[in-house]
Amino acid sequence: MPVGAPLPNPKRAANVAFVNRVRLAGPMRRRTLAALALGVAALVFRLWGLGRESLWVDEAASWAVARQSVAAIFAQPEQTPPLYNLLLHFWMQVAGASEAALRFPSALFGSAAVAMLYLVARRFVTAPYATLGAVLAILNFHFIRSSQNARTYALFMLLALLSIHALLRVLEGSRRARVGYAIATALLLYSHVYGLFLFAGQVTYAFALRNKHGAGARLLWLQGIALIPFLAWVPILISRASAVTDGFWIRWDQVLAGANLGGGSWPADLGLVAGVVVGLFVLPRVARHPKVVGAVPRPRLLIGTWVLLPFAIPVVLSVILGPIVSPTYTIAAWPGILLLTMAGLQSYRRRTATILAILLLTAACFAATDALTSRQNQDWRATFETLDREATPGDLVLFTPGYCGDSSERLQCPYDYYGTRKDLRFVPFLDGYRQVGTSDLDALNQTLAGESSVWLVESDGGDPEGHIASRLGTTFVLESRLEPHRLRLTHWVAAS
């Protein structure tokens, strides 16, 4: 300290620090309130008609797994890590197992994800564009459907955003955020297998920062800590990889056709097309203008790995192991796409940005209306109500494809949820996800030998050429036919 310089005044320094905290507290409080308001708005949309539709096959699987013991949940035969089913297990003990009760946690997770998206976006773009991105997330067809689905996808998306938000806080120098980042990332890995691909993107980003920013090295250490709990599940993951090579539900024809990318209806497809059109305008702006995505170190690398790796790595693994690419599995990367879109819009003049925003919002409104009013799930409720009411003891019930009525595990058969009859014989044909072909007719004849009354439940194209119905038509008479949504139930009686 120079001779004659005034001594520092500790009281004055403390006052300055207090004033700085107060100045920061106001904007942070406004951000938090805005995020909460957007989350509440999202919850209203996600609670609309929550129990209206029947559980579909995968939701029935979640219910079947979650009602077991904690130890059994870890050993369950699904390919998904156990975090969601564990949470659902404890939730069911409190709220029961109605359709709405099973889906309510996902509605909460999806709504919280919208709030977190706003908080993440505010570190890259200004408040109006962060709000626009959150509103688009509220109205997004797939975000709504995943939040009304008793599966892990809404939780997966929320944990991805929590992990990214904590990562940004670590870069800002927050010590408390280090613990939050390690916990959120560890939970992310336990929420879905595709969490590994998001984690790989964050490791890539941290590795790129290791020489220029001290936070990069800290992130690598925290990522190592977050990975340790997941190592306990790695042997189970490796054993489950055989499910892909032995025959998985995804087929190459579905992948090449872009199955379910838009949602299967014209309003959802309109939202997808609008997003692609706007993306062609805005993404080049992000590439050309280095300052359009905020002051985060190397922001385009962070968002780019967040968006690209959950698509690129599964494609490579699909070539090696078998098709595992599904748009639903990549849902945790979609907020990154929204963020890139908002950053690109922000780089335009207000008039152009307003026109593009109106286009996106209009398409999103159509998609949201479709998500909230149209029927998407297979109507297993009506199917099993008919079987319970009309089937006679000893009737044979054939399921195709076989995974819908797997009598060995019974985890993906909605009968355990909806059915009450225990005097019927359920037979999957064929096992797993195989489609029926001419080579399977001998096995079918053996299954039908001696039967006088057969119910055939057809779902998801297990018999696209109609081999089972043709065979039944040779010795049986069609007694009744019912077509619940995305299902077909036919009753065949032996010809006299």
CSV table of N, CA and C in Angstrom, one decimal, residues 241 244-246 252 316-324:
chain,number,residue,atom,x,y,z
A,241,ALA,N,-27.8,-54.3,-23.8
A,241,ALA,CA,-27.5,-54.0,-25.2
A,241,ALA,C,-27.9,-55.2,-26.1
A,244,VAL,N,-31.0,-54.9,-28.3
A,244,VAL,CA,-30.9,-54.2,-29.6
A,244,VAL,C,-30.5,-55.2,-30.7
A,245,THR,N,-29.4,-56.0,-30.4
A,245,THR,CA,-28.9,-56.9,-31.4
A,245,THR,C,-29.8,-58.1,-31.7
A,246,ASP,N,-30.6,-58.5,-30.6
A,246,ASP,CA,-31.5,-59.6,-30.8
A,246,ASP,C,-32.8,-59.2,-31.4
A,252,TRP,N,-35.5,-50.3,-39.2
A,252,TRP,CA,-34.8,-49.4,-40.1
A,252,TRP,C,-35.8,-48.6,-41.0
A,316,VAL,N,-24.7,-43.6,-35.3
A,316,VAL,CA,-23.5,-44.5,-35.4
A,316,VAL,C,-23.7,-45.8,-34.7
A,317,LEU,N,-24.2,-45.8,-33.5
A,317,LEU,CA,-24.5,-47.0,-32.8
A,317,LEU,C,-25.6,-47.9,-33.5
A,318,SER,N,-26.5,-47.2,-34.2
A,318,SER,CA,-27.5,-48.0,-34.9
A,318,SER,C,-26.9,-48.8,-36.1
A,319,VAL,N,-25.9,-48.2,-36.7
A,319,VAL,CA,-25.2,-48.9,-37.8
A,319,VAL,C,-24.4,-50.1,-37.2
A,320,ILE,N,-23.9,-50.0,-36.0
A,320,ILE,CA,-23.1,-51.0,-35.4
A,320,ILE,C,-24.0,-52.1,-34.8
A,321,LEU,N,-24.9,-51.7,-33.9
A,321,LEU,CA,-25.7,-52.6,-33.1
A,321,LEU,C,-27.1,-53.0,-33.8
A,322,GLY,N,-27.7,-52.0,-34.3
A,322,GLY,CA,-29.1,-52.1,-34.8
A,322,GLY,C,-29.8,-50.8,-34.5
A,323,PRO,N,-30.9,-50.5,-35.1
A,323,PRO,CA,-31.5,-49.2,-35.0
A,323,PRO,C,-32.0,-48.9,-33.6
A,324,ILE,N,-31.5,-47.8,-33.0
A,324,ILE,CA,-31.9,-47.3,-31.7
A,324,ILE,C,-32.3,-45.8,-31.8
